[in-house]
CSV table of C-alpha atoms in Angstrom, one decimal:
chain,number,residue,atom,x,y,z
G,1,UNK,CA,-19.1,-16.5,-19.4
G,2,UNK,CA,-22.6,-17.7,-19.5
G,3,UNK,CA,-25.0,-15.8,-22.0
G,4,UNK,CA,-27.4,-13.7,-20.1
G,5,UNK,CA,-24.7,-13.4,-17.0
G,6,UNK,CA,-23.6,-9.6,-17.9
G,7,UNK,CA,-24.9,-6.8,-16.8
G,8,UNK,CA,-24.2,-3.1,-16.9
G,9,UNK,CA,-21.7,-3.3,-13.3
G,10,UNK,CA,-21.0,-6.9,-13.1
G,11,UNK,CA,-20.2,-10.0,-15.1
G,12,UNK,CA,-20.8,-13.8,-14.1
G,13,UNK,CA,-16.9,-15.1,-14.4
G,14,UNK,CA,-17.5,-19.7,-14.1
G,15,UNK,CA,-14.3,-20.6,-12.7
G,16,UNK,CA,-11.8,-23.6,-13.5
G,17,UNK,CA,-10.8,-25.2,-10.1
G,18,UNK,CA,-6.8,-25.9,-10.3
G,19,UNK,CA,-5.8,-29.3,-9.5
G,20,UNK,CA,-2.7,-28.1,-8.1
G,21,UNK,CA,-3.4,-29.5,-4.6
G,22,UNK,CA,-1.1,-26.7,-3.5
G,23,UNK,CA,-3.3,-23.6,-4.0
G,24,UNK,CA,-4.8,-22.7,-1.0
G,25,UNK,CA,-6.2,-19.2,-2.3
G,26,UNK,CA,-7.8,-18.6,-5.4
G,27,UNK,CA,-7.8,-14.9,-6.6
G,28,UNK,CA,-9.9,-13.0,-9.4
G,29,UNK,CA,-7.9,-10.4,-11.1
G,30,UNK,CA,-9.7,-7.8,-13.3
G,31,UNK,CA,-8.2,-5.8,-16.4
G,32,UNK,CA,-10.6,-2.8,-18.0
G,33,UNK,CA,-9.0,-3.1,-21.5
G,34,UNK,CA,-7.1,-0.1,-23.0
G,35,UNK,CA,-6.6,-0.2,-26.8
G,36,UNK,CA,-7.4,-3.4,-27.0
G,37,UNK,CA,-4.5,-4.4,-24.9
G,38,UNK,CA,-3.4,-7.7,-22.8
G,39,UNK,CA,-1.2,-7.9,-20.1
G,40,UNK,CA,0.8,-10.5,-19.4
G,41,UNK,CA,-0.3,-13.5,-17.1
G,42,UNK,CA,3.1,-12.8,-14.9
G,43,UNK,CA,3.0,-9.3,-14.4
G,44,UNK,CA,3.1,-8.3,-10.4
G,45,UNK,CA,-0.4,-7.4,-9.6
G,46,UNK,CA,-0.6,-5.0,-6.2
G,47,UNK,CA,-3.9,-3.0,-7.2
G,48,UNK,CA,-6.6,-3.1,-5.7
G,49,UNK,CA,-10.1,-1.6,-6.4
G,50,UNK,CA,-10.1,1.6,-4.8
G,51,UNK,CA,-6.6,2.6,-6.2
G,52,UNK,CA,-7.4,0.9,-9.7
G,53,UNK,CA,-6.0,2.8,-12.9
G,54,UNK,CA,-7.4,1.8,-16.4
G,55,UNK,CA,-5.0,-0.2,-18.3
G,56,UNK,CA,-3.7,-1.8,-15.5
G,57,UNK,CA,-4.9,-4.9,-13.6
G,58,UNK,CA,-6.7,-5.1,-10.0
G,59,UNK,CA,-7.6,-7.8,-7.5
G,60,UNK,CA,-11.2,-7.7,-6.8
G,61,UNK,CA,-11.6,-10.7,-4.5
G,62,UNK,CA,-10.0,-13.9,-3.1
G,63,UNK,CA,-11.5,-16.4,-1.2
G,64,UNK,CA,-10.2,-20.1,0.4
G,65,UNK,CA,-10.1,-22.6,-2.3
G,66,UNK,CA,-11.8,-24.9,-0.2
G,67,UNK,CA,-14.8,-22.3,-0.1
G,68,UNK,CA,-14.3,-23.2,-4.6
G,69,UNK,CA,-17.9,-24.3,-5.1
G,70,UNK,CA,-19.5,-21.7,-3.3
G,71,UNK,CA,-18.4,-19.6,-5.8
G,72,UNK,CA,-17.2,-21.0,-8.7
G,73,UNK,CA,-19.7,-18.8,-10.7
G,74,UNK,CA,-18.6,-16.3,-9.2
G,75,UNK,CA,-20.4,-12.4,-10.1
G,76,UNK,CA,-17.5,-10.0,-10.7
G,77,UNK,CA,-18.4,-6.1,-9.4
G,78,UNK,CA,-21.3,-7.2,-7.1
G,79,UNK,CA,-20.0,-4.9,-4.7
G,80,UNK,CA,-19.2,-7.5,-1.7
G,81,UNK,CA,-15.8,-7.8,0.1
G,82,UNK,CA,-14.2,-11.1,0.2
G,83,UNK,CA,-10.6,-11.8,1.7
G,84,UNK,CA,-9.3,-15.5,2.5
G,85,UNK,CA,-6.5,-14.0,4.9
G,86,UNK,CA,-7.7,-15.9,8.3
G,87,UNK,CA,-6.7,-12.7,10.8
G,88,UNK,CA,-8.6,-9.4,9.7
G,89,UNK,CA,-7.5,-6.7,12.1
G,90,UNK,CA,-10.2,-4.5,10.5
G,91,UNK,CA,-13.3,-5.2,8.1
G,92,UNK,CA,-12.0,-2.2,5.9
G,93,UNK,CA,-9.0,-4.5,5.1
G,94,UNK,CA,-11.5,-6.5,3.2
G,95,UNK,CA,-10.9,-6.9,-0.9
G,96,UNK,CA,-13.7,-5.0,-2.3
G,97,UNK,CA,-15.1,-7.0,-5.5
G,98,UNK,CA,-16.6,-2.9,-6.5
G,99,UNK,CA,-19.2,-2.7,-9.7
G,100,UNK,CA,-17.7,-2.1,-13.6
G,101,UNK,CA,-18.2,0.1,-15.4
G,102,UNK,CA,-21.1,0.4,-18.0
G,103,UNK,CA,-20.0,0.5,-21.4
G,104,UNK,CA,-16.7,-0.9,-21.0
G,105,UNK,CA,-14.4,-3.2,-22.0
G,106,UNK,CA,-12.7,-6.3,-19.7
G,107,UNK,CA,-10.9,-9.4,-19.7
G,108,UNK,CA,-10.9,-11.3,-16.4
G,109,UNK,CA,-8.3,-14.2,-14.9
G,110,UNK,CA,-8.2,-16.5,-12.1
G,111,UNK,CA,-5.2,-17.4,-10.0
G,112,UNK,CA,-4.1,-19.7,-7.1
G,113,UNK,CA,-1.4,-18.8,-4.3
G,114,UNK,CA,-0.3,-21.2,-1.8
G,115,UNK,CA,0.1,-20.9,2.3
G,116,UNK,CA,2.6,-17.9,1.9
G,117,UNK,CA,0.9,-16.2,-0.8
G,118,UNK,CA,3.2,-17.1,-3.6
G,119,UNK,CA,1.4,-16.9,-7.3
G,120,UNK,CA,1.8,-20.6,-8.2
G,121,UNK,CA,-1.2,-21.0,-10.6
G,122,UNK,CA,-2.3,-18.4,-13.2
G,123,UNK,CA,-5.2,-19.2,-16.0
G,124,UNK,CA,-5.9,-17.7,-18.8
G,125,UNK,CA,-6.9,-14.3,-19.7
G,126,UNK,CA,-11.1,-14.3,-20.8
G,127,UNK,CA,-12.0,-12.9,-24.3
G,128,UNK,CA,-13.0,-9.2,-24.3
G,129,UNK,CA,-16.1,-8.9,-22.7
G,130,UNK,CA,-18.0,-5.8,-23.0
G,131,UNK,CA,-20.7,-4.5,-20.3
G,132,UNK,CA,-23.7,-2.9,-22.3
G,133,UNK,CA,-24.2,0.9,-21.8
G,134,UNK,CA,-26.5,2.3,-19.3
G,135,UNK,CA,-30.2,2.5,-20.4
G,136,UNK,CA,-31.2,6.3,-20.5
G,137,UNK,CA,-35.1,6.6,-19.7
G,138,UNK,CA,-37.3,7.9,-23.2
G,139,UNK,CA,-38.4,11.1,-23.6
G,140,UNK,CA,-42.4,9.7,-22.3
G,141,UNK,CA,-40.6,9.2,-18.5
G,142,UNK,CA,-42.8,9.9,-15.7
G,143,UNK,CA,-42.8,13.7,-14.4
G,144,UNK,CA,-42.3,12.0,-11.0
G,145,UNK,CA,-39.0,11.1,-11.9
G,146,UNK,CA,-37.6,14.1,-13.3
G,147,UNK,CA,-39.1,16.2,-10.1
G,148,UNK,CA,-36.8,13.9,-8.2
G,149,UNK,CA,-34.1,14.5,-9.5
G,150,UNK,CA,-34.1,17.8,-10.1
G,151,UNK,CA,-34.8,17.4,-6.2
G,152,UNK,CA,-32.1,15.3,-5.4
G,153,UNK,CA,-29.7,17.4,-7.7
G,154,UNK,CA,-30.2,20.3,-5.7
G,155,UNK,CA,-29.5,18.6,-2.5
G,156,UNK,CA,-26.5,17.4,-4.0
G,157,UNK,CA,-25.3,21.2,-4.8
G,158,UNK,CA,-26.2,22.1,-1.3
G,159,UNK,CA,-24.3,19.4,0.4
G,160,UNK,CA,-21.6,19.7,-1.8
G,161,UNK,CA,-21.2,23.6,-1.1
G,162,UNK,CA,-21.7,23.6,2.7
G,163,UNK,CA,-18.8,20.8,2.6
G,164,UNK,CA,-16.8,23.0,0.6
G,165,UNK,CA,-17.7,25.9,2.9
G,166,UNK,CA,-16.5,24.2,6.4
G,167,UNK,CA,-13.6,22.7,4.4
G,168,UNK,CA,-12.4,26.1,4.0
G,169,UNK,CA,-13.4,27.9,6.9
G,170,UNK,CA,-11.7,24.8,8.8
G,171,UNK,CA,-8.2,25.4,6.4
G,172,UNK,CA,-8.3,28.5,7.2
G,173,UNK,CA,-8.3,28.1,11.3
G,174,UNK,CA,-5.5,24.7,11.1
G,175,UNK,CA,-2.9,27.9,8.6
G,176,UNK,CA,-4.1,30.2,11.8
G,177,UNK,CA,-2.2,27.8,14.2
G,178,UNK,CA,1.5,27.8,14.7
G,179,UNK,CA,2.7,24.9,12.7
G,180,UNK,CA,6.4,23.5,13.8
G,181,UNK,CA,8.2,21.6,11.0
G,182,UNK,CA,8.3,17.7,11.0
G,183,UNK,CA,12.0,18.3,11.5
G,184,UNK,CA,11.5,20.1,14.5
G,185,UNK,CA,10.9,19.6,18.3
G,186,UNK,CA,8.2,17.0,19.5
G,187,UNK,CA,4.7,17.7,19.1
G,188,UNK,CA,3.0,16.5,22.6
G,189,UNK,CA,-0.7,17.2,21.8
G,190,UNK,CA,-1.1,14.7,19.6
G,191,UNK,CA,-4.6,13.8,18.6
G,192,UNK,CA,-5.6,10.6,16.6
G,193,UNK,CA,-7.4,11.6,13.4
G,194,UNK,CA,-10.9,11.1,12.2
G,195,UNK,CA,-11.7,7.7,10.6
G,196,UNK,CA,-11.4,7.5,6.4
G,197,UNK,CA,-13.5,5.5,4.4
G,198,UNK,CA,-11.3,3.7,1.8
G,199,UNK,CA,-13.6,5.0,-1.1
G,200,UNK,CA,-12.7,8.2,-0.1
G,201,UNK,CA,-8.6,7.7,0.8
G,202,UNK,CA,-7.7,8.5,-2.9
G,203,UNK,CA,-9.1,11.9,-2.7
G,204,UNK,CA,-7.9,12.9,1.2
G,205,UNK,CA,-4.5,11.7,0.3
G,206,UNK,CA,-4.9,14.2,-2.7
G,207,UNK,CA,-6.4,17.1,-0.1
G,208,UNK,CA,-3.1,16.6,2.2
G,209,UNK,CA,-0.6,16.5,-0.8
G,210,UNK,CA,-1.8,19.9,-2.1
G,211,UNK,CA,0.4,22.9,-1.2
G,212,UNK,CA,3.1,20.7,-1.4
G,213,UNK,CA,2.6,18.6,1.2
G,214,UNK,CA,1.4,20.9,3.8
G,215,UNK,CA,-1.1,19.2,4.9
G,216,UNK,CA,1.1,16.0,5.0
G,217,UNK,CA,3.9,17.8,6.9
G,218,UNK,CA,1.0,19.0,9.6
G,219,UNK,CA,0.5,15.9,10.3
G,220,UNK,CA,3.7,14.3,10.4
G,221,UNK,CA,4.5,17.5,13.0
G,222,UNK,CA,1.9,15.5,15.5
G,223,UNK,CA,3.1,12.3,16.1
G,224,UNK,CA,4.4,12.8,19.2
G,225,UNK,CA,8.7,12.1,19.5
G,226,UNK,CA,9.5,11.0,22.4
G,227,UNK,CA,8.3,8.5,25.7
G,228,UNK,CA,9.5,10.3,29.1
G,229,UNK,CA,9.6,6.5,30.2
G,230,UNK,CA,11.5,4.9,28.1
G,231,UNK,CA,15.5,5.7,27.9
G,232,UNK,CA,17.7,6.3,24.7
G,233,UNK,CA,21.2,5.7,26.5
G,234,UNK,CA,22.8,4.2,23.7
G,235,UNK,CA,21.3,6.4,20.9
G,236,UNK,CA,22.7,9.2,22.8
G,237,UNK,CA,26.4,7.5,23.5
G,238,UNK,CA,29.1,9.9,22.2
G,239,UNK,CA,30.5,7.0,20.0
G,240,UNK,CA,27.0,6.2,18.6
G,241,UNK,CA,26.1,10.1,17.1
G,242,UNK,CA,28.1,9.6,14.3
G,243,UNK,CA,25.7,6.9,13.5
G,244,UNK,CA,22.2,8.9,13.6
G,245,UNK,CA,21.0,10.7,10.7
G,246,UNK,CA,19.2,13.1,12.8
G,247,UNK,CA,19.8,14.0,16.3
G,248,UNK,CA,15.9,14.0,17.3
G,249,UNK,CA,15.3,10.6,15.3
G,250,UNK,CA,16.5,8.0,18.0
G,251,UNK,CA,15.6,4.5,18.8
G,252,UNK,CA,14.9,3.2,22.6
G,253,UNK,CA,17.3,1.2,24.5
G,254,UNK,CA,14.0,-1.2,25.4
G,255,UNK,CA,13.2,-1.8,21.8
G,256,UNK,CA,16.6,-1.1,19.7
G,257,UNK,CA,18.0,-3.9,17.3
G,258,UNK,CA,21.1,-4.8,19.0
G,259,UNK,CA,24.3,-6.1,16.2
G,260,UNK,CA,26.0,-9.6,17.4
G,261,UNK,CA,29.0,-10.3,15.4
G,262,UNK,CA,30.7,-6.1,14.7
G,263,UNK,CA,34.5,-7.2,15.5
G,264,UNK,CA,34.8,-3.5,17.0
G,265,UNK,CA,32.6,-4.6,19.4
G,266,UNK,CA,29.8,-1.8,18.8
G,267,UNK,CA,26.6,-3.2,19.1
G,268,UNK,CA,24.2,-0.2,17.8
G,269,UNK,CA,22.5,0.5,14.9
G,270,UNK,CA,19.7,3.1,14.4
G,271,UNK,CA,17.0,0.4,14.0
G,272,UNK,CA,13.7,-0.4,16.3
G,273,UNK,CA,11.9,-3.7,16.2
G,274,UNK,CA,8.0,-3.1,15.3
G,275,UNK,CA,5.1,-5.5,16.5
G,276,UNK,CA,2.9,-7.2,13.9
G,277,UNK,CA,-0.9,-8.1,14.4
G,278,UNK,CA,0.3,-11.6,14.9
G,279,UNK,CA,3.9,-11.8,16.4
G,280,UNK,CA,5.9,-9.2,18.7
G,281,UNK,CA,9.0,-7.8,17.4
G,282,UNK,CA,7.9,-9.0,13.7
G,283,UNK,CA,9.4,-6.4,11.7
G,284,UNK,CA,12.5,-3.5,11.7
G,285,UNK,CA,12.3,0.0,11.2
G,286,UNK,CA,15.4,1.4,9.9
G,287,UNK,CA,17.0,4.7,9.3
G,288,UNK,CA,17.8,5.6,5.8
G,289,UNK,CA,21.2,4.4,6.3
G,290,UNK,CA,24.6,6.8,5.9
G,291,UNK,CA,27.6,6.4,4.0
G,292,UNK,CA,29.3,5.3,7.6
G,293,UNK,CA,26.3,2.7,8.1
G,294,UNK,CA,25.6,0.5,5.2
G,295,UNK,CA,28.0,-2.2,6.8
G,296,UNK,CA,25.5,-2.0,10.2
G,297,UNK,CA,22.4,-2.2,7.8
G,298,UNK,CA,23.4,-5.2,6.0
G,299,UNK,CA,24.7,-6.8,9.5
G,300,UNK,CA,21.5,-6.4,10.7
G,301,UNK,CA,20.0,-7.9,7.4
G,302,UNK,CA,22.2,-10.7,7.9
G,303,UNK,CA,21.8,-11.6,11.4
G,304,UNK,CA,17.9,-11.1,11.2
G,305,UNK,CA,17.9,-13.4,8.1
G,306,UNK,CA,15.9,-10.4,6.5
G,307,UNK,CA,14.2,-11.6,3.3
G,308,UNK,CA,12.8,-8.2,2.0
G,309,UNK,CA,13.2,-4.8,2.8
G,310,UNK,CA,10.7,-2.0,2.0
G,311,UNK,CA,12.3,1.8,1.1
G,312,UNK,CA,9.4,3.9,2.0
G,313,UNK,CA,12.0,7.0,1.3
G,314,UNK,CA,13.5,8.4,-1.5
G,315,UNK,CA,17.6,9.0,-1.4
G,316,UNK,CA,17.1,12.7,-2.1
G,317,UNK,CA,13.7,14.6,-1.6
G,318,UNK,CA,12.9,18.2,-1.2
G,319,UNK,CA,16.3,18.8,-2.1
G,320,UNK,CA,17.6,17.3,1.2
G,321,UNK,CA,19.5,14.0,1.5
G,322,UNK,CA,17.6,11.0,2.8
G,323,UNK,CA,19.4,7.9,2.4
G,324,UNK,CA,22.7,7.0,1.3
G,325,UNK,CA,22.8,4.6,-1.7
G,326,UNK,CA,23.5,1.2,-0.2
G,327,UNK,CA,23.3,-1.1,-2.6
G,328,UNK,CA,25.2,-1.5,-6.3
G,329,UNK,CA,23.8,0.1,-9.0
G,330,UNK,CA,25.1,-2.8,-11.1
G,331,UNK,CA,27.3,-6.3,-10.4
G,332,UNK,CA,28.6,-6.3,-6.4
G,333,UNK,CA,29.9,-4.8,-3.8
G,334,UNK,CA,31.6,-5.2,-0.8
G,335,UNK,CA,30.0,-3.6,3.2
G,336,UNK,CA,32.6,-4.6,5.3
G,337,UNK,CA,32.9,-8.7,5.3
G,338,UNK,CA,29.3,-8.6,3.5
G,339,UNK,CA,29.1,-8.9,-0.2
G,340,UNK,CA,25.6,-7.9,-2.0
G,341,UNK,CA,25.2,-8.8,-5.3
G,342,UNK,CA,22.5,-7.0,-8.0
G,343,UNK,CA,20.6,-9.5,-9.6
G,344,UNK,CA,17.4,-8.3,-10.8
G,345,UNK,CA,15.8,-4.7,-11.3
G,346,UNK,CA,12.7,-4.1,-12.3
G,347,UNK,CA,11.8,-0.8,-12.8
G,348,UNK,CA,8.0,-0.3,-12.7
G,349,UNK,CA,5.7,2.8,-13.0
G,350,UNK,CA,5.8,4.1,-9.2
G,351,UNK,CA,8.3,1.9,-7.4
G,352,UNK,CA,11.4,-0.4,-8.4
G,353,UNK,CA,12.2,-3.9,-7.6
G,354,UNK,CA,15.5,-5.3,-7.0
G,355,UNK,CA,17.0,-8.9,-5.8
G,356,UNK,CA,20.1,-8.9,-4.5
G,357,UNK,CA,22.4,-11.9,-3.0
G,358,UNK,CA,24.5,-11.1,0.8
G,359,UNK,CA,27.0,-13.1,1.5
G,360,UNK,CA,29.9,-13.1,4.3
């Protein structure tokens, strides 16, 4: 840290170039100290600015390392966006390297990934460097200044009530409307929703959970169900029900993951295959499998050479059953000719991680 190179919302971090000739990404990760704590080099880091907690480390930018002189002093919370993926689908997918905080406390780190994004060079954590406190203007400040703010201030209030205002008067049309449950029939006039600006995602994601989740669930309720044009034959096969959790949750015949190796000859499973921003058919979408198809999920696993799978649901929520356990809770277990084996958990704050062997 170079004298001089702190200010009250950024700090000028000079970086060590890795002579691991590996690292294709370098990354700056930023930690806004509580009690004096430090985290450890190795801990998963998944934060980003916007959803940043204090106590817990954030990325605030990554760039190419062969981009490494261009910003090897490189000015922590200047407020630009860097991102060294090389396919951007959006320029809000940009890292946003956002300003600190005056008068506070951080300690800042560097590390280098490789092509497929794997950690594979971490330095060390800086010393605790503190960002002086904002300058409050003396008593002798202009009269200008104070008339505009006091202006500006009042603005403010007025914006901020009028928002408040329509935000209400808009609730209370949407509660006006019949509202059909997310388990219920299709909703056909769907609408695509205004655009959010990640600053503000935090606090709309708040606005929808409130209620408990009514806001979410009126959502949910327009995403339209079904494509007339598109067929379901084998989702609706008498021998197949058995195998849907829900009888208005089915996948197309056109884009269904079909089983190759079930010795009963049965080739469904209630599973769709997704298109990434770079490759067709790139990923799965599952139903939270039943008691009667954890064999079928882990055959698809195994035939798709899955890698990692992503539970976006809990087993129980709301009091209702959403996904049969399967996976051991500890040691293995057999699925039909497939055994999984529990190898690492790792429980963390809002999700858990687990590494499990399959074998046939």
């Amino acid at each position: 840290i170079h004298p001089g190179g702190i200010t009250e919302n950024t700090i000028e971090f000079v970086l060590k170039e890795f002579t691991n000739k590996s690292v294709r990404i370098y990354q700056i990760i930023v930690l806004e100290v509580k009690d004096g704590q430090l985290r450890d080099v190795n801990v998963r880091v998944t934060r980003y600015y916007e959803n940043r907690t204090k106590g817990e480390p954030y990325i605030t930018a990554e760039f190419k390392a062969e981009d490494f002189k261009k910003h090897e002093k490189f000015i922590v919370g200047d407020g630009q966006s860097l991102n060294a993926r090389r396919r951007r689908k959006r320029a809000a997918d940009n890292i946003r390297n956002g300003p600190l905080n005056a008068g506070s406390t951080y300690r800042l780190l560097q590390r280098g990934l490789d092509d497929k994004r794997n950690v594979i060079e971490t330095g060390e954590w800086t010393e605790e460097i503190s960002t002086p406190e904002r300058i409050v203007p003396p008593n002798g400040t202009s009269s200008v200044g104070v008339i505009v703010g006091v202006v500006v201030a009042v603005i403010l209030i007025i914006v901020i009530v009028l928002g408040v205002f329509l935000y209400l008067k808009r609730r209370k049309v949407e509660e006006s409307k019949p509202f059909v449950a997310a388990d219920g029939p299709a909703n056909h006039g769907f609408q695509s929703g205004e655009v959010i600006a990640m600053s503000d995602f935090s606090e709309h994601c708040r606005i929808l959970a409130a209620d408990s989740n009514y806001l979410y669930s009126h959502e949910y309720s327009q995403i339209p169900r079904k494509n007339a044009s598109l067929t379901m034959h084998h989702a609706q096969n008498q021998v197949n029900r058995e195998k849907n959790r829900y009888n208005n949750i089915l996948c197309y015949d056109s884009t269904r993951v079909i089983l190759k190796t079930d010795p009963t000859g049965n080739d469904y499973v209630n599973a769709s295959r997704l298109d990434g921003f770079e490759k067709e058919k790139a990923y799965i979408a599952s139903q939270g499998p039943l008691e009667n198809t954890c064999e079928d999920f882990w055959r698809m696993v195994w035939e798709n050479v899955t890698s990692t799978v992503v539970m976006v649901t809990g087993l129980e929520e709301g009091r209702k059953i959403k996904c049969h356990q399967y996976w051991p809770s500890t040691g293995s277990m057999e699925y039909g000719p497939f055994v999984v084996t529990l190898l690492e958990q790792i429980e963390l704050t809002d999700y858990t991680i687990r590494t499990f062997t399959v074998s046939e």
